[in-house]
């Protein structure tokens, strides 16, 4: 395992950085427990002559834990169901996924 792989494994093992999540491909099946990092980045972008602040939820997980991670997959974290709402992006080394998520409406 590379130094980057070891660092990623340590990050996802750290309870301050990642949490247990029940992952279901396309939202079906019994699911698999993995570690995931959920965060809410704020982005600012210009439109016309205004600055717009955009908030959103994102999830990051190890590629090895969900090799076919994609839009429509779900993650249950602390009893809350989250749905992947866009195409995940891989980091430059192909070791983790980052994707936008939204809270599923019951």
Short mmCIF file of the N, C-alpha and C atoms (twelve columns), coordinates in Angstrom:
data_MODEL
# 
_entry.id   MODEL 
# 
loop_
_atom_site.group_PDB 
_atom_site.id 
_atom_site.type_symbol 
_atom_site.label_atom_id 
_atom_site.label_alt_id 
_atom_site.label_comp_id 
_atom_site.label_asym_id 
_atom_site.label_seq_id 
_atom_site.Cartn_x 
_atom_site.Cartn_y 
_atom_site.Cartn_z 
_atom_site.pdbx_PDB_model_num 
ATOM 1   N N  . UNK A 1   0.854   -1.177 0.000   1 
ATOM 2   C CA . UNK A 1   0.000   0.000  0.000   1 
ATOM 3   C C  . UNK A 1   0.902   1.242  0.000   1 
ATOM 4   N N  . UNK A 2   0.516   2.235  -0.775  1 
ATOM 5   C CA . UNK A 2   1.292   3.467  -0.874  1 
ATOM 6   C C  . UNK A 2   1.082   4.332  0.366   1 
ATOM 7   N N  . UNK A 3   1.911   5.357  0.487   1 
ATOM 8   C CA . UNK A 3   1.761   6.302  1.595   1 
ATOM 9   C C  . UNK A 3   0.401   6.991  1.524   1 
ATOM 10  N N  . UNK A 4   -0.072  7.275  0.318   1 
ATOM 11  C CA . UNK A 4   -1.381  7.908  0.157   1 
ATOM 12  C C  . UNK A 4   -2.501  6.962  0.584   1 
ATOM 13  N N  . UNK A 5   -2.368  5.700  0.247   1 
ATOM 14  C CA . UNK A 5   -3.351  4.698  0.661   1 
ATOM 15  C C  . UNK A 5   -3.408  4.561  2.170   1 
ATOM 16  N N  . UNK A 6   -2.244  4.566  2.814   1 
ATOM 17  C CA . UNK A 6   -2.188  4.480  4.277   1 
ATOM 18  C C  . UNK A 6   -2.824  5.704  4.919   1 
ATOM 19  N N  . UNK A 7   -2.570  6.876  4.356   1 
ATOM 20  C CA . UNK A 7   -3.161  8.108  4.896   1 
ATOM 21  C C  . UNK A 7   -4.675  8.111  4.738   1 
ATOM 22  N N  . UNK A 8   -5.153  7.654  3.591   1 
ATOM 23  C CA . UNK A 8   -6.596  7.596  3.350   1 
ATOM 24  C C  . UNK A 8   -7.263  6.611  4.301   1 
ATOM 25  N N  . UNK A 9   -6.644  5.460  4.506   1 
ATOM 26  C CA . UNK A 9   -7.176  4.463  5.438   1 
ATOM 27  C C  . UNK A 9   -7.231  5.032  6.846   1 
ATOM 28  N N  . UNK A 10  -6.195  5.750  7.258   1 
ATOM 29  C CA . UNK A 10  -6.172  6.364  8.593   1 
ATOM 30  C C  . UNK A 10  -7.253  7.428  8.726   1 
ATOM 31  N N  . UNK A 11  -7.461  8.216  7.675   1 
ATOM 32  C CA . UNK A 11  -8.486  9.262  7.728   1 
ATOM 33  C C  . UNK A 11  -9.872  8.656  7.920   1 
ATOM 34  N N  . UNK A 12  -10.186 7.614  7.158   1 
ATOM 35  C CA . UNK A 12  -11.511 7.014  7.265   1 
ATOM 36  C C  . UNK A 12  -11.691 6.210  8.545   1 
ATOM 37  N N  . UNK A 13  -10.595 5.806  9.186   1 
ATOM 38  C CA . UNK A 13  -10.689 5.091  10.461  1 
ATOM 39  C C  . UNK A 13  -10.890 6.056  11.625  1 
ATOM 40  N N  . UNK A 14  -10.545 7.316  11.436  1 
ATOM 41  C CA . UNK A 14  -10.641 8.332  12.490  1 
ATOM 42  C C  . UNK A 14  -12.104 8.731  12.703  1 
ATOM 43  N N  . UNK A 15  -12.602 8.539  13.920  1 
ATOM 44  C CA . UNK A 15  -13.989 8.878  14.248  1 
ATOM 45  C C  . UNK A 15  -14.313 10.355 14.156  1 
ATOM 46  N N  . UNK A 16  -13.284 11.219 14.125  1 
ATOM 47  C CA . UNK A 16  -13.511 12.656 13.965  1 
ATOM 48  C C  . UNK A 16  -13.668 13.050 12.501  1 
ATOM 49  N N  . UNK A 17  -13.282 12.161 11.599  1 
ATOM 50  C CA . UNK A 17  -13.298 12.501 10.180  1 
ATOM 51  C C  . UNK A 17  -14.356 11.730 9.390   1 
ATOM 52  N N  . UNK A 18  -14.658 10.519 9.819   1 
ATOM 53  C CA . UNK A 18  -15.589 9.677  9.055   1 
ATOM 54  C C  . UNK A 18  -16.513 8.927  10.014  1 
ATOM 55  N N  . UNK A 19  -17.634 8.503  9.479   1 
ATOM 56  C CA . UNK A 19  -18.632 7.787  10.277  1 
ATOM 57  C C  . UNK A 19  -19.031 6.501  9.559   1 
ATOM 58  N N  . UNK A 20  -19.664 5.614  10.298  1 
ATOM 59  C CA . UNK A 20  -20.192 4.397  9.697   1 
ATOM 60  C C  . UNK A 20  -21.419 4.753  8.865   1 
ATOM 61  N N  . UNK A 21  -21.518 4.138  7.698   1 
ATOM 62  C CA . UNK A 21  -22.659 4.373  6.812   1 
ATOM 63  C C  . UNK A 21  -23.084 3.046  6.200   1 
ATOM 64  N N  . UNK A 22  -24.387 2.863  6.073   1 
ATOM 65  C CA . UNK A 22  -24.919 1.675  5.414   1 
ATOM 66  C C  . UNK A 22  -25.108 2.035  3.942   1 
ATOM 67  N N  . UNK A 23  -24.276 1.456  3.084   1 
ATOM 68  C CA . UNK A 23  -24.275 1.760  1.653   1 
ATOM 69  C C  . UNK A 23  -25.109 0.746  0.891   1 
ATOM 70  N N  . UNK A 24  -25.992 1.273  0.020   1 
ATOM 71  C CA . UNK A 24  -26.801 0.417  -0.852  1 
ATOM 72  C C  . UNK A 24  -26.662 0.910  -2.291  1 
ATOM 73  N N  . UNK A 25  -26.210 0.008  -3.156  1 
ATOM 74  C CA . UNK A 25  -26.107 0.353  -4.573  1 
ATOM 75  C C  . UNK A 25  -27.512 0.503  -5.139  1 
ATOM 76  N N  . UNK A 26  -27.762 1.644  -5.739  1 
ATOM 77  C CA . UNK A 26  -29.078 2.003  -6.316  1 
ATOM 78  C C  . UNK A 26  -30.200 1.964  -5.269  1 
ATOM 79  N N  . UNK A 27  -29.826 1.986  -3.995  1 
ATOM 80  C CA . UNK A 27  -30.812 2.051  -2.922  1 
ATOM 81  C C  . UNK A 27  -31.519 0.752  -2.611  1 
ATOM 82  N N  . UNK A 28  -31.017 -0.371 -3.123  1 
ATOM 83  C CA . UNK A 28  -31.680 -1.656 -2.888  1 
ATOM 84  C C  . UNK A 28  -30.744 -2.641 -2.199  1 
ATOM 85  N N  . UNK A 29  -31.341 -3.634 -1.583  1 
ATOM 86  C CA . UNK A 29  -30.571 -4.687 -0.934  1 
ATOM 87  C C  . UNK A 29  -30.344 -4.404 0.546   1 
ATOM 88  N N  . UNK A 30  -29.682 -5.357 1.174   1 
ATOM 89  C CA . UNK A 30  -29.430 -5.262 2.611   1 
ATOM 90  C C  . UNK A 30  -28.400 -4.185 2.933   1 
ATOM 91  N N  . UNK A 31  -27.499 -3.918 2.021   1 
ATOM 92  C CA . UNK A 31  -26.491 -2.897 2.228   1 
ATOM 93  C C  . UNK A 31  -25.219 -3.433 2.857   1 
ATOM 94  N N  . UNK A 32  -24.184 -2.619 2.792   1 
ATOM 95  C CA . UNK A 32  -22.867 -2.946 3.321   1 
ATOM 96  C C  . UNK A 32  -22.413 -1.775 4.189   1 
ATOM 97  N N  . UNK A 33  -21.896 -2.071 5.369   1 
ATOM 98  C CA . UNK A 33  -21.398 -1.006 6.235   1 
ATOM 99  C C  . UNK A 33  -20.009 -0.582 5.783   1 
ATOM 100 N N  . UNK A 34  -19.860 0.710  5.514   1 
ATOM 101 C CA . UNK A 34  -18.584 1.287  5.107   1 
ATOM 102 C C  . UNK A 34  -18.321 2.526  5.963   1 
ATOM 103 N N  . UNK A 35  -17.197 3.168  5.758   1 
ATOM 104 C CA . UNK A 35  -16.876 4.432  6.422   1 
ATOM 105 C C  . UNK A 35  -17.007 5.544  5.382   1 
ATOM 106 N N  . UNK A 36  -17.590 6.673  5.772   1 
ATOM 107 C CA . UNK A 36  -17.805 7.787  4.852   1 
ATOM 108 C C  . UNK A 36  -17.596 9.102  5.582   1 
ATOM 109 N N  . UNK A 37  -17.163 10.099 4.836   1 
ATOM 110 C CA . UNK A 37  -16.999 11.448 5.367   1 
ATOM 111 C C  . UNK A 37  -18.027 12.346 4.687   1 
ATOM 112 N N  . UNK A 38  -18.897 12.950 5.496   1 
ATOM 113 C CA . UNK A 38  -19.935 13.853 4.973   1 
ATOM 114 C C  . UNK A 38  -19.550 15.271 5.340   1 
ATOM 115 N N  . UNK A 39  -19.668 16.183 4.379   1 
ATOM 116 C CA . UNK A 39  -19.352 17.569 4.672   1 
ATOM 117 C C  . UNK A 39  -20.210 18.503 3.834   1 
ATOM 118 N N  . UNK A 40  -20.229 19.759 4.237   1 
ATOM 119 C CA . UNK A 40  -21.080 20.763 3.602   1 
ATOM 120 C C  . UNK A 40  -20.228 21.933 3.113   1 
ATOM 121 N N  . UNK A 41  -19.602 21.809 1.962   1 
ATOM 122 C CA . UNK A 41  -18.780 22.916 1.474   1 
ATOM 123 C C  . UNK A 41  -19.648 24.077 1.001   1 
ATOM 124 N N  . UNK A 42  -19.116 25.257 1.101   1 
ATOM 125 C CA . UNK A 42  -19.793 26.442 0.604   1 
ATOM 126 C C  . UNK A 42  -18.983 26.971 -0.563  1 
ATOM 127 N N  . UNK A 43  -19.641 27.162 -1.665  1 
ATOM 128 C CA . UNK A 43  -18.962 27.695 -2.841  1 
ATOM 129 C C  . UNK A 43  -19.565 29.018 -3.252  1 
ATOM 130 N N  . UNK A 44  -18.740 29.893 -3.777  1 
ATOM 131 C CA . UNK A 44  -19.203 31.180 -4.267  1 
ATOM 132 C C  . UNK A 44  -18.874 31.263 -5.753  1 
ATOM 133 N N  . UNK A 45  -19.854 31.653 -6.531  1 
ATOM 134 C CA . UNK A 45  -19.590 31.816 -7.953  1 
ATOM 135 C C  . UNK A 45  -20.314 33.057 -8.451  1 
ATOM 136 N N  . UNK A 46  -19.772 33.637 -9.498  1 
ATOM 137 C CA . UNK A 46  -20.348 34.857 -10.044 1 
ATOM 138 C C  . UNK A 46  -21.390 34.573 -11.102 1 
ATOM 139 N N  . UNK A 47  -22.427 35.380 -11.093 1 
ATOM 140 C CA . UNK A 47  -23.463 35.294 -12.110 1 
ATOM 141 C C  . UNK A 47  -23.906 36.712 -12.406 1 
ATOM 142 N N  . UNK A 48  -23.800 37.110 -13.670 1 
ATOM 143 C CA . UNK A 48  -24.063 38.491 -14.066 1 
ATOM 144 C C  . UNK A 48  -23.146 39.391 -13.242 1 
ATOM 145 N N  . UNK A 49  -23.716 40.275 -12.422 1 
ATOM 146 C CA . UNK A 49  -22.890 41.151 -11.591 1 
ATOM 147 C C  . UNK A 49  -23.097 40.838 -10.115 1 
ATOM 148 N N  . UNK A 50  -23.426 39.596 -9.824  1 
ATOM 149 C CA . UNK A 50  -23.688 39.192 -8.440  1 
ATOM 150 C C  . UNK A 50  -22.820 38.001 -8.069  1 
ATOM 151 N N  . UNK A 51  -22.581 37.860 -6.783  1 
ATOM 152 C CA . UNK A 51  -21.939 36.664 -6.258  1 
ATOM 153 C C  . UNK A 51  -23.016 35.812 -5.612  1 
ATOM 154 N N  . UNK A 52  -23.039 34.548 -5.949  1 
ATOM 155 C CA . UNK A 52  -24.029 33.627 -5.408  1 
ATOM 156 C C  . UNK A 52  -23.313 32.624 -4.520  1 
ATOM 157 N N  . UNK A 53  -23.844 32.433 -3.320  1 
ATOM 158 C CA . UNK A 53  -23.286 31.463 -2.393  1 
ATOM 159 C C  . UNK A 53  -24.116 30.191 -2.500  1 
ATOM 160 N N  . UNK A 54  -23.451 29.073 -2.782  1 
ATOM 161 C CA . UNK A 54  -24.143 27.794 -2.939  1 
ATOM 162 C C  . UNK A 54  -23.709 26.838 -1.838  1 
ATOM 163 N N  . UNK A 55  -24.673 26.296 -1.143  1 
ATOM 164 C CA . UNK A 55  -24.397 25.294 -0.118  1 
ATOM 165 C C  . UNK A 55  -24.861 23.942 -0.623  1 
ATOM 166 N N  . UNK A 56  -24.223 22.915 -0.159  1 
ATOM 167 C CA . UNK A 56  -24.635 21.576 -0.559  1 
ATOM 168 C C  . UNK A 56  -23.933 20.549 0.303   1 
ATOM 169 N N  . UNK A 57  -24.485 19.380 0.334   1 
ATOM 170 C CA . UNK A 57  -23.888 18.274 1.084   1 
ATOM 171 C C  . UNK A 57  -23.095 17.404 0.116   1 
ATOM 172 N N  . UNK A 58  -21.974 16.902 0.596   1 
ATOM 173 C CA . UNK A 58  -21.178 15.979 -0.196  1 
ATOM 174 C C  . UNK A 58  -20.747 14.818 0.676   1 
ATOM 175 N N  . UNK A 59  -20.444 13.715 0.019   1 
ATOM 176 C CA . UNK A 59  -19.981 12.523 0.721   1 
ATOM 177 C C  . UNK A 59  -18.690 12.061 0.047   1 
ATOM 178 N N  . UNK A 60  -17.768 11.588 0.866   1 
ATOM 179 C CA . UNK A 60  -16.536 11.008 0.331   1 
ATOM 180 C C  . UNK A 60  -16.388 9.610  0.905   1 
ATOM 181 N N  . UNK A 61  -16.016 8.670  0.061   1 
ATOM 182 C CA . UNK A 61  -15.772 7.310  0.530   1 
ATOM 183 C C  . UNK A 61  -14.671 6.669  -0.292  1 
ATOM 184 N N  . UNK A 62  -14.103 5.614  0.255   1 
ATOM 185 C CA . UNK A 62  -13.005 4.940  -0.423  1 
ATOM 186 C C  . UNK A 62  -13.514 4.163  -1.630  1 
ATOM 187 N N  . UNK A 63  -12.802 4.248  -2.711  1 
ATOM 188 C CA . UNK A 63  -13.182 3.551  -3.940  1 
ATOM 189 C C  . UNK A 63  -13.231 2.054  -3.707  1 
ATOM 190 N N  . UNK A 64  -12.347 1.539  -2.871  1 
ATOM 191 C CA . UNK A 64  -12.307 0.098  -2.597  1 
ATOM 192 C C  . UNK A 64  -13.576 -0.388 -1.894  1 
ATOM 193 N N  . UNK A 65  -14.250 0.503  -1.142  1 
ATOM 194 C CA . UNK A 65  -15.467 0.127  -0.416  1 
ATOM 195 C C  . UNK A 65  -16.698 0.094  -1.317  1 
ATOM 196 N N  . UNK A 66  -16.670 0.860  -2.401  1 
ATOM 197 C CA . UNK A 66  -17.825 0.925  -3.314  1 
ATOM 198 C C  . UNK A 66  -17.316 1.143  -4.737  1 
ATOM 199 N N  . UNK A 67  -16.790 0.101  -5.368  1 
ATOM 200 C CA . UNK A 67  -16.183 0.273  -6.692  1 
ATOM 201 C C  . UNK A 67  -17.135 0.768  -7.773  1 
ATOM 202 N N  . UNK A 68  -18.439 0.519  -7.624  1 
ATOM 203 C CA . UNK A 68  -19.413 0.961  -8.635  1 
ATOM 204 C C  . UNK A 68  -20.294 2.095  -8.108  1 
ATOM 205 N N  . UNK A 69  -19.783 2.903  -7.209  1 
ATOM 206 C CA . UNK A 69  -20.500 4.030  -6.609  1 
ATOM 207 C C  . UNK A 69  -21.065 4.929  -7.702  1 
ATOM 208 N N  . UNK A 70  -22.340 5.297  -7.582  1 
ATOM 209 C CA . UNK A 70  -22.933 6.129  -8.620  1 
ATOM 210 C C  . UNK A 70  -24.208 6.826  -8.184  1 
ATOM 211 N N  . UNK A 71  -24.702 7.657  -9.081  1 
ATOM 212 C CA . UNK A 71  -25.943 8.393  -8.840  1 
ATOM 213 C C  . UNK A 71  -27.066 7.402  -8.562  1 
ATOM 214 N N  . UNK A 72  -27.889 7.707  -7.553  1 
ATOM 215 C CA . UNK A 72  -28.999 6.834  -7.179  1 
ATOM 216 C C  . UNK A 72  -28.659 5.892  -6.037  1 
ATOM 217 N N  . UNK A 73  -27.360 5.769  -5.705  1 
ATOM 218 C CA . UNK A 73  -26.979 4.967  -4.548  1 
ATOM 219 C C  . UNK A 73  -27.419 5.693  -3.283  1 
ATOM 220 N N  . UNK A 74  -27.574 4.958  -2.190  1 
ATOM 221 C CA . UNK A 74  -27.968 5.584  -0.938  1 
ATOM 222 C C  . UNK A 74  -26.993 5.211  0.175   1 
ATOM 223 N N  . UNK A 75  -26.945 6.091  1.175   1 
ATOM 224 C CA . UNK A 75  -26.153 5.860  2.375   1 
ATOM 225 C C  . UNK A 75  -27.014 6.240  3.570   1 
ATOM 226 N N  . UNK A 76  -27.071 5.362  4.539   1 
ATOM 227 C CA . UNK A 76  -27.803 5.657  5.770   1 
ATOM 228 C C  . UNK A 76  -26.780 5.952  6.852   1 
ATOM 229 N N  . UNK A 77  -26.869 7.172  7.397   1 
ATOM 230 C CA . UNK A 77  -25.925 7.635  8.414   1 
ATOM 231 C C  . UNK A 77  -26.709 8.092  9.628   1 
ATOM 232 N N  . UNK A 78  -26.474 7.463  10.757  1 
ATOM 233 C CA . UNK A 78  -27.169 7.811  12.006  1 
ATOM 234 C C  . UNK A 78  -28.679 7.861  11.826  1 
ATOM 235 N N  . UNK A 79  -29.221 6.902  11.083  1 
ATOM 236 C CA . UNK A 79  -30.665 6.814  10.898  1 
ATOM 237 C C  . UNK A 79  -31.233 7.741  9.844   1 
ATOM 238 N N  . UNK A 80  -30.384 8.524  9.183   1 
ATOM 239 C CA . UNK A 80  -30.828 9.447  8.135   1 
ATOM 240 C C  . UNK A 80  -30.405 8.881  6.788   1 
ATOM 241 N N  . UNK A 81  -31.345 8.833  5.849   1 
ATOM 242 C CA . UNK A 81  -31.066 8.298  4.524   1 
ATOM 243 C C  . UNK A 81  -30.654 9.430  3.587   1 
ATOM 244 N N  . UNK A 82  -29.503 9.253  2.925   1 
ATOM 245 C CA . UNK A 82  -28.965 10.212 1.968   1 
ATOM 246 C C  . UNK A 82  -28.914 9.550  0.597   1 
ATOM 247 N N  . UNK A 83  -29.244 10.312 -0.445  1 
ATOM 248 C CA . UNK A 83  -29.238 9.798  -1.811  1 
ATOM 249 C C  . UNK A 83  -28.172 10.535 -2.629  1 
ATOM 250 N N  . UNK A 84  -27.401 9.797  -3.401  1 
ATOM 251 C CA . UNK A 84  -26.395 10.396 -4.280  1 
ATOM 252 C C  . UNK A 84  -27.138 11.010 -5.463  1 
ATOM 253 N N  . UNK A 85  -26.947 12.320 -5.666  1 
ATOM 254 C CA . UNK A 85  -27.737 13.048 -6.659  1 
ATOM 255 C C  . UNK A 85  -26.970 13.443 -7.909  1 
ATOM 256 N N  . UNK A 86  -25.715 13.073 -7.988  1 
ATOM 257 C CA . UNK A 86  -24.927 13.413 -9.175  1 
ATOM 258 C C  . UNK A 86  -23.829 12.386 -9.384  1 
ATOM 259 N N  . UNK A 87  -23.150 12.514 -10.496 1 
ATOM 260 C CA . UNK A 87  -22.066 11.579 -10.787 1 
ATOM 261 C C  . UNK A 87  -20.900 11.798 -9.836  1 
ATOM 262 N N  . UNK A 88  -20.442 10.756 -9.175  1 
ATOM 263 C CA . UNK A 88  -19.279 10.878 -8.305  1 
ATOM 264 C C  . UNK A 88  -18.021 11.181 -9.115  1 
ATOM 265 N N  . UNK A 89  -17.093 11.858 -8.470  1 
ATOM 266 C CA . UNK A 89  -15.797 12.136 -9.076  1 
ATOM 267 C C  . UNK A 89  -14.732 11.424 -8.265  1 
ATOM 268 N N  . UNK A 90  -13.737 10.886 -8.938  1 
ATOM 269 C CA . UNK A 90  -12.621 10.235 -8.252  1 
ATOM 270 C C  . UNK A 90  -11.514 11.247 -8.013  1 
ATOM 271 N N  . UNK A 91  -10.764 11.011 -6.949  1 
ATOM 272 C CA . UNK A 91  -9.583  11.844 -6.722  1 
ATOM 273 C C  . UNK A 91  -8.554  11.490 -7.796  1 
ATOM 274 N N  . UNK A 92  -7.518  12.311 -7.975  1 
ATOM 275 C CA . UNK A 92  -6.545  12.058 -9.045  1 
ATOM 276 C C  . UNK A 92  -5.860  10.690 -8.979  1 
ATOM 277 N N  . UNK A 93  -5.742  10.091 -7.796  1 
ATOM 278 C CA . UNK A 93  -5.118  8.780  -7.676  1 
ATOM 279 C C  . UNK A 93  -6.120  7.635  -7.781  1 
ATOM 280 N N  . UNK A 94  -7.417  7.949  -7.908  1 
ATOM 281 C CA . UNK A 94  -8.445  6.918  -8.041  1 
ATOM 282 C C  . UNK A 94  -8.708  6.146  -6.762  1 
ATOM 283 N N  . UNK A 95  -8.427  6.757  -5.604  1 
ATOM 284 C CA . UNK A 95  -8.567  6.048  -4.333  1 
ATOM 285 C C  . UNK A 95  -9.851  6.375  -3.585  1 
ATOM 286 N N  . UNK A 96  -10.488 7.504  -3.910  1 
ATOM 287 C CA . UNK A 96  -11.730 7.852  -3.227  1 
ATOM 288 C C  . UNK A 96  -12.705 8.507  -4.199  1 
ATOM 289 N N  . UNK A 97  -13.966 8.465  -3.800  1 
ATOM 290 C CA . UNK A 97  -15.057 9.095  -4.547  1 
ATOM 291 C C  . UNK A 97  -15.561 10.298 -3.756  1 
ATOM 292 N N  . UNK A 98  -16.013 11.327 -4.455  1 
ATOM 293 C CA . UNK A 98  -16.732 12.454 -3.855  1 
ATOM 294 C C  . UNK A 98  -17.977 12.670 -4.695  1 
ATOM 295 N N  . UNK A 99  -19.123 12.797 -4.026  1 
ATOM 296 C CA . UNK A 99  -20.380 12.956 -4.762  1 
ATOM 297 C C  . UNK A 99  -21.334 13.860 -3.982  1 
ATOM 298 N N  . UNK A 100 -22.193 14.585 -4.706  1 
ATOM 299 C CA . UNK A 100 -23.228 15.374 -4.035  1 
ATOM 300 C C  . UNK A 100 -24.323 14.450 -3.500  1 
ATOM 301 N N  . UNK A 101 -24.854 14.796 -2.346  1 
ATOM 302 C CA . UNK A 101 -25.937 14.013 -1.753  1 
ATOM 303 C C  . UNK A 101 -27.043 14.938 -1.270  1 
ATOM 304 N N  . UNK A 102 -28.234 14.389 -1.164  1 
ATOM 305 C CA . UNK A 102 -29.370 15.089 -0.568  1 
ATOM 306 C C  . UNK A 102 -30.076 14.152 0.381   1 
ATOM 307 N N  . UNK A 103 -30.648 14.734 1.402   1 
ATOM 308 C CA . UNK A 103 -31.420 13.942 2.344   1 
ATOM 309 C C  . UNK A 103 -32.653 13.402 1.629   1 
ATOM 310 N N  . UNK A 104 -32.861 12.103 1.743   1 
ATOM 311 C CA . UNK A 104 -34.021 11.479 1.084   1 
ATOM 312 C C  . UNK A 104 -35.299 11.871 1.823   1 
ATOM 313 N N  . UNK A 105 -36.323 12.127 1.085   1 
ATOM 314 C CA . UNK A 105 -37.616 12.480 1.680   1 
ATOM 315 C C  . UNK A 105 -38.367 11.178 1.939   1 
ATOM 316 N N  . UNK A 106 -38.765 10.967 3.206   1 
ATOM 317 C CA . UNK A 106 -39.471 9.696  3.527   1 
ATOM 318 C C  . UNK A 106 -40.844 9.626  2.884   1 
# 
